[in-house]
mmCIF file of C-alpha atoms in Angstrom:
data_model
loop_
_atom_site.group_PDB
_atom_site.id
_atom_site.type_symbol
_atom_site.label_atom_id
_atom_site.label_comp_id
_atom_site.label_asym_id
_atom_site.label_seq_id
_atom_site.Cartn_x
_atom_site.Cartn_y
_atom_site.Cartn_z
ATOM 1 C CA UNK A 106 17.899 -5.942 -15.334
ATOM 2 C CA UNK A 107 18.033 -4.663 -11.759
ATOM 3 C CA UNK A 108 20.454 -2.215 -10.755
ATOM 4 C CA UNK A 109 21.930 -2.089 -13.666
ATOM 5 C CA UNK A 110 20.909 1.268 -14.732
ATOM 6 C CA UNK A 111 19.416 4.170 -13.376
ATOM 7 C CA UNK A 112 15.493 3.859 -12.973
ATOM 8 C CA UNK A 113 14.003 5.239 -15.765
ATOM 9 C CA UNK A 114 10.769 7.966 -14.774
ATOM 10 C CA UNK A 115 8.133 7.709 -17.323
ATOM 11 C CA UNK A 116 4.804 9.450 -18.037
ATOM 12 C CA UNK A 117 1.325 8.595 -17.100
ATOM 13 C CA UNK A 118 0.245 8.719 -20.716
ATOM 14 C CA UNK A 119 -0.015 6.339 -23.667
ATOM 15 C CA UNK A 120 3.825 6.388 -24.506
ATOM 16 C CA UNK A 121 4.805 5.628 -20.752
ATOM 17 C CA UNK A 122 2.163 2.945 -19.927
ATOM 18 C CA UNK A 123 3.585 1.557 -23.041
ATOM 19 C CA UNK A 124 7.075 1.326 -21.880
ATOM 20 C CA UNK A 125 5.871 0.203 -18.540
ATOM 21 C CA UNK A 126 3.708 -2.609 -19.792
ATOM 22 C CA UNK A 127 6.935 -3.961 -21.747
ATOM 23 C CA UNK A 128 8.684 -3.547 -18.653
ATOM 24 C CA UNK A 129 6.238 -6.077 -17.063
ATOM 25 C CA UNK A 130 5.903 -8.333 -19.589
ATOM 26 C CA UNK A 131 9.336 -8.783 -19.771
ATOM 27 C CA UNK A 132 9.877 -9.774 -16.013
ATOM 28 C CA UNK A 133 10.739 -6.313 -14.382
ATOM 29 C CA UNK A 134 9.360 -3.877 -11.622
ATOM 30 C CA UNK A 135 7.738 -0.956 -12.199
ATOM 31 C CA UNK A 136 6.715 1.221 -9.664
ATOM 32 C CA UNK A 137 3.036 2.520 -10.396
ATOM 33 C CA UNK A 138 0.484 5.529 -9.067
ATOM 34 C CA UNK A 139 -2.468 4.457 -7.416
ATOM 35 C CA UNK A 140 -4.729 6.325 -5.500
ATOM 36 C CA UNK A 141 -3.810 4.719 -1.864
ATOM 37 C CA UNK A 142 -0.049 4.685 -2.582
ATOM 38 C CA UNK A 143 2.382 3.987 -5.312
ATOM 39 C CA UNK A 144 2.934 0.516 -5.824
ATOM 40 C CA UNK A 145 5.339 -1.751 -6.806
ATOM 41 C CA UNK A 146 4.422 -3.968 -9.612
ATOM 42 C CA UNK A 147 6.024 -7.014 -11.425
ATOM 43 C CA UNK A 148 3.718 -9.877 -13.186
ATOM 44 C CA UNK A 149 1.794 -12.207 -10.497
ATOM 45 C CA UNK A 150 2.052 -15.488 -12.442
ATOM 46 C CA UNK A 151 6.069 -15.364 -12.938
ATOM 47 C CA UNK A 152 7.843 -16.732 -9.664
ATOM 48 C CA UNK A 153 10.725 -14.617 -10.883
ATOM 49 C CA UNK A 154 9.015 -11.539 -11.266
ATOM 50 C CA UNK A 155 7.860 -11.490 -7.880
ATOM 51 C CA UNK A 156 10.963 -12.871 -6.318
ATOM 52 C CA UNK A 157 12.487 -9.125 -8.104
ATOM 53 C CA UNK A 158 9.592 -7.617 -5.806
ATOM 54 C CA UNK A 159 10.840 -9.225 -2.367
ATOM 55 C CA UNK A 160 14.887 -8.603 -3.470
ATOM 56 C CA UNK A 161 14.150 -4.734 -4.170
ATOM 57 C CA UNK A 162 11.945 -4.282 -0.947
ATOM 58 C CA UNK A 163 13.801 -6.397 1.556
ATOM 59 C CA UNK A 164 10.834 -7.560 2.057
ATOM 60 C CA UNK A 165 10.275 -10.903 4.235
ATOM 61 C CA UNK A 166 9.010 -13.894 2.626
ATOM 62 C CA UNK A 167 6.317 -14.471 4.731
ATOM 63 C CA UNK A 168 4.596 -11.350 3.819
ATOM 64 C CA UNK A 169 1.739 -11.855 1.509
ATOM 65 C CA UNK A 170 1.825 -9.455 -1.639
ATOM 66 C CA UNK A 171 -1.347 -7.656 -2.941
ATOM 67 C CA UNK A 172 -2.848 -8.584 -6.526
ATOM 68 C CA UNK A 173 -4.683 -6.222 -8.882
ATOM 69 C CA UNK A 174 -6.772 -6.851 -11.127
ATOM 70 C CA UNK A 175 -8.595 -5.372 -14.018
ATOM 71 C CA UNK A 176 -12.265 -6.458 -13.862
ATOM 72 C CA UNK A 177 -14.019 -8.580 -11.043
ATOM 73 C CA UNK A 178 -14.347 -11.620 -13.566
ATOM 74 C CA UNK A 179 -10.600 -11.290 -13.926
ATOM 75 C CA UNK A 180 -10.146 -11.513 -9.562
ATOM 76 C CA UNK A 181 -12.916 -14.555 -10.043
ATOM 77 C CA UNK A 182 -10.253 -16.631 -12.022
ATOM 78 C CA UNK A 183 -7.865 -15.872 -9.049
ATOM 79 C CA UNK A 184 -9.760 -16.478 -6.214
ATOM 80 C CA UNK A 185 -13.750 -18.042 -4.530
ATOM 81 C CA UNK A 186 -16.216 -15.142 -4.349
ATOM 82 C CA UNK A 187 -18.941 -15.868 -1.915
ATOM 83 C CA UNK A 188 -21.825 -13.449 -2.520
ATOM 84 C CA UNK A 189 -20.660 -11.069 0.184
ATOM 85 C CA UNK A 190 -17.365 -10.796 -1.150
ATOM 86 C CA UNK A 191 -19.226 -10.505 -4.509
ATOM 87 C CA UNK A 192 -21.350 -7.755 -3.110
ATOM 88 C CA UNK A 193 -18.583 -5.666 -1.415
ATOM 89 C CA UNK A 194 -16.580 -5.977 -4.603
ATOM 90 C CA UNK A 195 -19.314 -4.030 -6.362
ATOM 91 C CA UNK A 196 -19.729 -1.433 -3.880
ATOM 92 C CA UNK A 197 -16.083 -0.668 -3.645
ATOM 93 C CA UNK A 198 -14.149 -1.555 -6.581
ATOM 94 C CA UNK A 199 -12.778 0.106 -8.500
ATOM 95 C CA UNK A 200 -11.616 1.572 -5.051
ATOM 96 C CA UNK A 201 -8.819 1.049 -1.937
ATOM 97 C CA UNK A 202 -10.401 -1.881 -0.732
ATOM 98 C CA UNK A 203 -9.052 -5.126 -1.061
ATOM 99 C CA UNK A 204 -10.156 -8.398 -0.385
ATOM 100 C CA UNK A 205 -8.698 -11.397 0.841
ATOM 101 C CA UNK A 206 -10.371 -15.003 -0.247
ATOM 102 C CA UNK A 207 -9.723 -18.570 -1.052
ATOM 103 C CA UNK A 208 -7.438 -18.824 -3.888
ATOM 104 C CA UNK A 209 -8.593 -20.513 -6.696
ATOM 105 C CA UNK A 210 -6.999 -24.118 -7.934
ATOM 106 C CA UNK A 211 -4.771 -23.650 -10.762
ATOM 107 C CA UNK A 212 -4.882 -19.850 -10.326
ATOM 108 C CA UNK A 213 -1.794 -19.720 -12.003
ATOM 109 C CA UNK A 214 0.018 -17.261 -9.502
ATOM 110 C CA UNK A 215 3.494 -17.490 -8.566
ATOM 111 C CA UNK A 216 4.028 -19.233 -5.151
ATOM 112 C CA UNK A 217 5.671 -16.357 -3.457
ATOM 113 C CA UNK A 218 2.595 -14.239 -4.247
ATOM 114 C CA UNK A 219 0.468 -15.708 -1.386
ATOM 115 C CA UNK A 220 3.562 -16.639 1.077
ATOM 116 C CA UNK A 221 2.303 -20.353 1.476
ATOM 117 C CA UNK A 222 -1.205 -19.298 2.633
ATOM 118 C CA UNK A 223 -4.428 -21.134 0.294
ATOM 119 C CA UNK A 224 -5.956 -17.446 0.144
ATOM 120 C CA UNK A 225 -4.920 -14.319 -2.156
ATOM 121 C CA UNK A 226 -5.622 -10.734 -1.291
ATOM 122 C CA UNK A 227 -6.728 -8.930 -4.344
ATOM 123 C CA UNK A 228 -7.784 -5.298 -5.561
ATOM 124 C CA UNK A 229 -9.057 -3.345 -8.756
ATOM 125 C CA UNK A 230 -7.829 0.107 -8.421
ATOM 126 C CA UNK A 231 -8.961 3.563 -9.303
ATOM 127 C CA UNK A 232 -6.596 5.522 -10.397
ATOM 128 C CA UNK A 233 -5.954 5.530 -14.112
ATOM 129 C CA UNK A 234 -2.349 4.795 -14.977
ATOM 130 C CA UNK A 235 -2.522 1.722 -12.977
ATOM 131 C CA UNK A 236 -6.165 0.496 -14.204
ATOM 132 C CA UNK A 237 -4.509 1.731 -18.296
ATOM 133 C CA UNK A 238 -1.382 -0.559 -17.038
ATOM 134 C CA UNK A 239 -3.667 -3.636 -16.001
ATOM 135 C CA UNK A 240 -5.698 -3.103 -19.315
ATOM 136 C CA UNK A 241 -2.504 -2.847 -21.600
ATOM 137 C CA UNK A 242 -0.658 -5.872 -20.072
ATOM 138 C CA UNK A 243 -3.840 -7.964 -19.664
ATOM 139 C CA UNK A 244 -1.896 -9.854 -16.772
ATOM 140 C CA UNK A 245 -2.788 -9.340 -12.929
ATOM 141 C CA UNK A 246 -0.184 -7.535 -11.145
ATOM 142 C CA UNK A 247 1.483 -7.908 -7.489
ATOM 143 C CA UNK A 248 1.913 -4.543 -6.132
ATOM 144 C CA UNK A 249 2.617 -4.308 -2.638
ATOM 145 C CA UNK A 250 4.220 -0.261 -1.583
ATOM 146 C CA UNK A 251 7.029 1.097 -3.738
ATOM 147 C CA UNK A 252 9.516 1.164 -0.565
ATOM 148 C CA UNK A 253 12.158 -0.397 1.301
ATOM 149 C CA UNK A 254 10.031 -3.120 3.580
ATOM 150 C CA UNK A 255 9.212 -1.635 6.527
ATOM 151 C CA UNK A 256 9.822 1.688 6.048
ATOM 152 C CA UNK A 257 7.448 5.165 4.884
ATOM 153 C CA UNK A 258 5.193 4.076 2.080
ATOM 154 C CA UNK A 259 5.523 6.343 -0.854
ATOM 155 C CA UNK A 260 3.094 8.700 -1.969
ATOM 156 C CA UNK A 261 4.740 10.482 -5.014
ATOM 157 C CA UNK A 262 7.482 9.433 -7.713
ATOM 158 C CA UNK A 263 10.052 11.696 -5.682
ATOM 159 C CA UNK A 264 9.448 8.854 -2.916
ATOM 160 C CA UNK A 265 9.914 5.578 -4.294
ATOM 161 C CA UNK A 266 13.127 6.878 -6.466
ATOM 162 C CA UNK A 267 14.428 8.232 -2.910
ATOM 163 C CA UNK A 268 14.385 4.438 -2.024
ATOM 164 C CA UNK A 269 14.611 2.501 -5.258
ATOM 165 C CA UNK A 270 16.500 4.622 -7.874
ATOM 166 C CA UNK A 271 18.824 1.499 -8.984
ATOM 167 C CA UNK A 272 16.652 -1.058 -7.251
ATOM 168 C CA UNK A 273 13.526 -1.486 -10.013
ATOM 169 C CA UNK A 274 13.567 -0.546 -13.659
ATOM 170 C CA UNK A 275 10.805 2.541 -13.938
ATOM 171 C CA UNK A 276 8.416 4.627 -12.185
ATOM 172 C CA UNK A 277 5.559 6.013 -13.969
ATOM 173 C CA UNK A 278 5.124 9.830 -11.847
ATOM 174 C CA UNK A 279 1.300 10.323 -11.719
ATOM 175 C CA UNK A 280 1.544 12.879 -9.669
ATOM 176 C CA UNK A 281 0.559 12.602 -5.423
ATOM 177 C CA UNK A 282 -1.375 10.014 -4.656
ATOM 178 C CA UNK A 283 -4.541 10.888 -3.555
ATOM 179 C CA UNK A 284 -5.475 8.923 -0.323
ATOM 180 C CA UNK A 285 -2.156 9.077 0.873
ATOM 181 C CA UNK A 286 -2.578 5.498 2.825
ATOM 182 C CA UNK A 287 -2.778 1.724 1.872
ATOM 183 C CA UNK A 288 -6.097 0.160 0.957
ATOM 184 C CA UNK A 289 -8.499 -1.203 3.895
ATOM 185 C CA UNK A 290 -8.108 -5.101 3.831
ATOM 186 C CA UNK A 291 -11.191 -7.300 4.371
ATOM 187 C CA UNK A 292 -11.126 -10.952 4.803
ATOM 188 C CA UNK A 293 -13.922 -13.029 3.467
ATOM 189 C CA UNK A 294 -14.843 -16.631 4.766
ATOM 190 C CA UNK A 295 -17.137 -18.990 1.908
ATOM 191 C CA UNK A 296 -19.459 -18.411 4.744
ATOM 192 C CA UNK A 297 -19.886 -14.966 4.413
ATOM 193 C CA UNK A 298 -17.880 -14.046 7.144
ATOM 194 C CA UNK A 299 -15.904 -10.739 7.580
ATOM 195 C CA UNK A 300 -12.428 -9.335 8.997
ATOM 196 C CA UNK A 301 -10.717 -6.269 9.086
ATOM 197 C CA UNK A 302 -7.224 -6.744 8.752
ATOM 198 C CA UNK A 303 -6.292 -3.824 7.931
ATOM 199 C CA UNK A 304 -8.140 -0.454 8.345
ATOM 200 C CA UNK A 305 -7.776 2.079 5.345
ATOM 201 C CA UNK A 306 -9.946 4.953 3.038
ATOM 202 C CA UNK A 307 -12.759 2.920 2.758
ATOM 203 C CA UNK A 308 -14.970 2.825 6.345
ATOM 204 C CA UNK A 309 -16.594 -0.473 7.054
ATOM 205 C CA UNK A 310 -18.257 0.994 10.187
ATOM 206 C CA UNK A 311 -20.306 -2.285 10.520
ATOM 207 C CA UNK A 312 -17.265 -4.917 10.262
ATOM 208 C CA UNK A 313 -15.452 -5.622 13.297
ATOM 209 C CA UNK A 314 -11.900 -3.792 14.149
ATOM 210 C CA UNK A 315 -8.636 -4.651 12.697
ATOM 211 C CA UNK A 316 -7.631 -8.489 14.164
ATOM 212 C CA UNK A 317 -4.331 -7.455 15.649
ATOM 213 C CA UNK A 318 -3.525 -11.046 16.326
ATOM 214 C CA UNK A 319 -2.844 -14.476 14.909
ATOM 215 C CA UNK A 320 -0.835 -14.957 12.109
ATOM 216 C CA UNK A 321 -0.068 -12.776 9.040
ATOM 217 C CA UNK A 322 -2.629 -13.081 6.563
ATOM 218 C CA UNK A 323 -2.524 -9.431 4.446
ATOM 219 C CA UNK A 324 0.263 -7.069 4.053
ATOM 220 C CA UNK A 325 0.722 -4.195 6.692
ATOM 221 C CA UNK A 326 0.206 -6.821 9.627
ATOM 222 C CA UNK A 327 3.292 -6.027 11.164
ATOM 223 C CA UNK A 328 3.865 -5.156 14.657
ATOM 224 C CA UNK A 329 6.764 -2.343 13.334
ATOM 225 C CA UNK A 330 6.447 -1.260 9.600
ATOM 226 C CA UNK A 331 6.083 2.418 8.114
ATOM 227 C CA UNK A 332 9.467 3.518 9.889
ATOM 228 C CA UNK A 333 10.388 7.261 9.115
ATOM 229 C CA UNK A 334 14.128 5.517 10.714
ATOM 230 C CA UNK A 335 14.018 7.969 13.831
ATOM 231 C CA UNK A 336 12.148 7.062 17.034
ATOM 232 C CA UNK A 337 8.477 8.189 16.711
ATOM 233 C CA UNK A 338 6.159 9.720 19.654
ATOM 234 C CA UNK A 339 2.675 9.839 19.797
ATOM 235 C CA UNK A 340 -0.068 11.930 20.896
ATOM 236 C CA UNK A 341 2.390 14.876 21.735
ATOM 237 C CA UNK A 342 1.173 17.637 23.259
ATOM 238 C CA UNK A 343 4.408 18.903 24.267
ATOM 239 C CA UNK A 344 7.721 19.149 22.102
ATOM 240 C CA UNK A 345 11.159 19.876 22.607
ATOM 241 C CA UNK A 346 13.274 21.905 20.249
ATOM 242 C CA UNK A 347 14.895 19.095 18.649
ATOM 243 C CA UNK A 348 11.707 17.236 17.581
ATOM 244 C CA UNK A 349 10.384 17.223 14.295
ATOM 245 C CA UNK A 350 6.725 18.263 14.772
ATOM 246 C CA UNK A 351 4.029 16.723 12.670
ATOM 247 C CA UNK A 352 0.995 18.956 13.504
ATOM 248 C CA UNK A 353 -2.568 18.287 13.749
ATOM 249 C CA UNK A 354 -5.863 21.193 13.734
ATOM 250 C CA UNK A 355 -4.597 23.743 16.396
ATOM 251 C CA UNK A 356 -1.202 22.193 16.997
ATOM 252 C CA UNK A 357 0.855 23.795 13.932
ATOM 253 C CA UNK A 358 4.135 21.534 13.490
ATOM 254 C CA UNK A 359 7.107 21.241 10.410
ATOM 255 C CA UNK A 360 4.488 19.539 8.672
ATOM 256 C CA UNK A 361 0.886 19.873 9.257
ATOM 257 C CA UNK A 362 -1.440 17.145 8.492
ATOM 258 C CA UNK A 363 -4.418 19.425 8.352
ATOM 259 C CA UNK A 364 -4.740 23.103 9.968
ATOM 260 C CA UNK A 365 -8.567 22.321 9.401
ATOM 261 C CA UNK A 366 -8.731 19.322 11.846
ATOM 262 C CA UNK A 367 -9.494 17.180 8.749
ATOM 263 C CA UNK A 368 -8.579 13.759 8.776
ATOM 264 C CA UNK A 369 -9.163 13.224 5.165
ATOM 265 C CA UNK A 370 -6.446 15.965 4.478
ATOM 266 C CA UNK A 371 -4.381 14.129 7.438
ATOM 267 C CA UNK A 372 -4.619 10.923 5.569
ATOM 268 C CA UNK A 373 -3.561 12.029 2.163
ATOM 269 C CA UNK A 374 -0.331 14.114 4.152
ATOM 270 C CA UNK A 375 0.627 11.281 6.874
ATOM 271 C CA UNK A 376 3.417 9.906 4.450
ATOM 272 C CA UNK A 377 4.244 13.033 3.085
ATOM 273 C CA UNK A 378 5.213 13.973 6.315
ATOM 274 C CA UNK A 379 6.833 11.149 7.555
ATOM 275 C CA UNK A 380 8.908 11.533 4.663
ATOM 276 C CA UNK A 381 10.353 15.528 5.452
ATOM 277 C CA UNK A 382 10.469 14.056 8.989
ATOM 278 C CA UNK A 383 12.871 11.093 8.036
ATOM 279 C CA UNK A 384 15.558 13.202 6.259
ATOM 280 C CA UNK A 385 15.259 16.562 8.445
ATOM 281 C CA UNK A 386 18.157 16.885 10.664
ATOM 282 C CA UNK A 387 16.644 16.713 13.896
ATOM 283 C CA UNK A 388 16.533 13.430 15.736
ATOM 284 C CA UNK A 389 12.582 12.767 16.672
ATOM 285 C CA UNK A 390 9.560 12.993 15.229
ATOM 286 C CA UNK A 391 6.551 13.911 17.575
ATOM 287 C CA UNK A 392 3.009 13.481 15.945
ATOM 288 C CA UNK A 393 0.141 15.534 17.305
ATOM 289 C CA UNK A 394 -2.787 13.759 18.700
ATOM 290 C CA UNK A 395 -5.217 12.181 16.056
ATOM 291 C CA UNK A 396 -8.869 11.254 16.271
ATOM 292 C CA UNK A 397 -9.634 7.787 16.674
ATOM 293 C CA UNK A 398 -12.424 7.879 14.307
ATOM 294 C CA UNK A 399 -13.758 7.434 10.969
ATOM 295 C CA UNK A 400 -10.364 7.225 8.610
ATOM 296 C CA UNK A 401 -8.664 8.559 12.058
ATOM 297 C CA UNK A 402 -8.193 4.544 12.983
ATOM 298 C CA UNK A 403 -6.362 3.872 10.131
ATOM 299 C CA UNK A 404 -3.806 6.525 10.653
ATOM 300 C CA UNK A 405 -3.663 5.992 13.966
ATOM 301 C CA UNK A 406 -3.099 2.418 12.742
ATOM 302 C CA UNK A 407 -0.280 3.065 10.829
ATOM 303 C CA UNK A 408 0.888 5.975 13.121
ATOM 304 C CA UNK A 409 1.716 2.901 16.168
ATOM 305 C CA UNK A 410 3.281 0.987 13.891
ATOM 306 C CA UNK A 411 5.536 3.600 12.424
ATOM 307 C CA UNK A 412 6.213 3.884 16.265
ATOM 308 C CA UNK A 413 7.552 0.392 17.588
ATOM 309 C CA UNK A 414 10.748 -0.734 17.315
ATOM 310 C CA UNK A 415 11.413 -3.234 15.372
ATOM 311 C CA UNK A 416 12.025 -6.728 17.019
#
């Protein structure tokens, strides 16, 4: 089914979700809008499905993948829902914030899905072709970024065919998405406990900071990921003609994350940028200095690991 064809681009309406959802049900990939970024989705409960997932992304196998859901009583079949994770869930959801918990027994999601870990991170989304897709197919779907592992996460249909076309059987273009960065992970214990492991839209102000440490427990963990493929410097201040300037409030660049200083705007642009950085012809990309506050931390997040080599 896979590189076979050309991907196919479909509409966000009835007759595309359509098409998707027989996509799915069927086994395949279909790359999806959501409001953080666009996703890649095959069926969570078929081992070959998801194993499509891993082959398009180059994605390692010990890198958990993210479920969606539908409904919270759809997630509770999936995984244990102490009340905190219970109450955050209705806060935030439908929303960018996903939450990883003990998986239930007999869940009945393919092995790969978790990497070998007895938890399952899991999400409702927003945005309306993907929540449509999750209602027409009635089956959860794994959906980690619509992108070669490692690399810029894609925020529009342009993106993901720039690094799939071949690779996966459809996109559905919903237009930019409108966060612009991956959903805040949260980790929650049967005890109640809480983790960042990954900072994101949603501010949890009163949960500690991202655990940098350990082992990998959610996607976006990894020391090196969201490469634009050119060497990366932060907090520039100075720039060289031959840099590829990513601009911040009073520092104008080739792409400006927000003339206002806002780090909303930033957020929704980061990728956007990263992406006219990565196929510009000059060799560097130099990012203006960001905030370290409010939705500042998770760019900043995902601004040091665009910056690290890989290992």
């Amino acid at each position: 089914m896979v590189g076979k064809y050309a991907t196919e681009t479909l509409r966000a309406d009835n007759g595309g979700i359509e098409r998707a959802a027989q996509i799915l049900r069927g086994g395949g990939l279909v790359a999806v809008p959501t409001e953080t970024v666009y996703g890649l989705a095959a069926r969570a409960d078929d081992d070959e499905a998801v194993a499509r997932i891993y082959a398009a992304k180059g994605r390692p196998s010990f890198n958990p993948l993210i479920v969606h859901v539908a409904s919270l009583s759809a997630a509770e079949r999936l995984a244990v829902f102490s009340e905190a994770a219970r109450a955050l869930a209705r806060q935030y959801w439908p929303g960018p914030l996903t939450l990883v918990l003990s998986r239930q027994r007999g869940a009945g999601l393919a092995a790969a899905v978790t990497a070998g870990l007895d938890t399952v991170a899991l999400r409702m989304p927003s945005h309306p072709a993907m929540r449509d897709l999750l209602e027409f197919t009635g089956l959860p779907l794994a959906a980690p970024s619509a992108n070669r592992s490692g690399f810029v996460s894609p925020t529009s249909a342009a993106h993901v065919l720039g690094a799939l076309d071949g690779r996966i059987d459809a996109v559905i273009d919903g237009g930019p998405s409108e966060a612009g960065i991956e959903s805040t992970i949260v980790a929650v214990g049967e005890d109640g406990s809480r983790r960042v492991l990954r900072p994101g839209p949603i501010l949890l102000e009163d949960i500690a900071r991202p655990d940098a440490g350990g082992r990998i427990e959610a996607p976006g963990q990894l020391a090196s990921h969201y490469s634009p493929g050119k060497p990366v410097r932060l907090d520039a201040t100075e720039v060289a003609p031959d840099d590829f300037v990513i601009g911040f409030g009073a520092m104008e660049g080739d792409c400006t994350l927000s003339e206002a200083g806002d780090l909303a705007e930033a957020a929704a642009r980061l990728y956007a940028c990263f992406h006219q950085g990565a196929i510009s012809d000059k060799p560097r990309i130099a990012v203006a200095p960001i905030p370290e506050e409010g939705i500042g931390i998770a760019i900043n997040d995902r601004l040091r690991r665009a910056a690290t080599p890989p290992d």
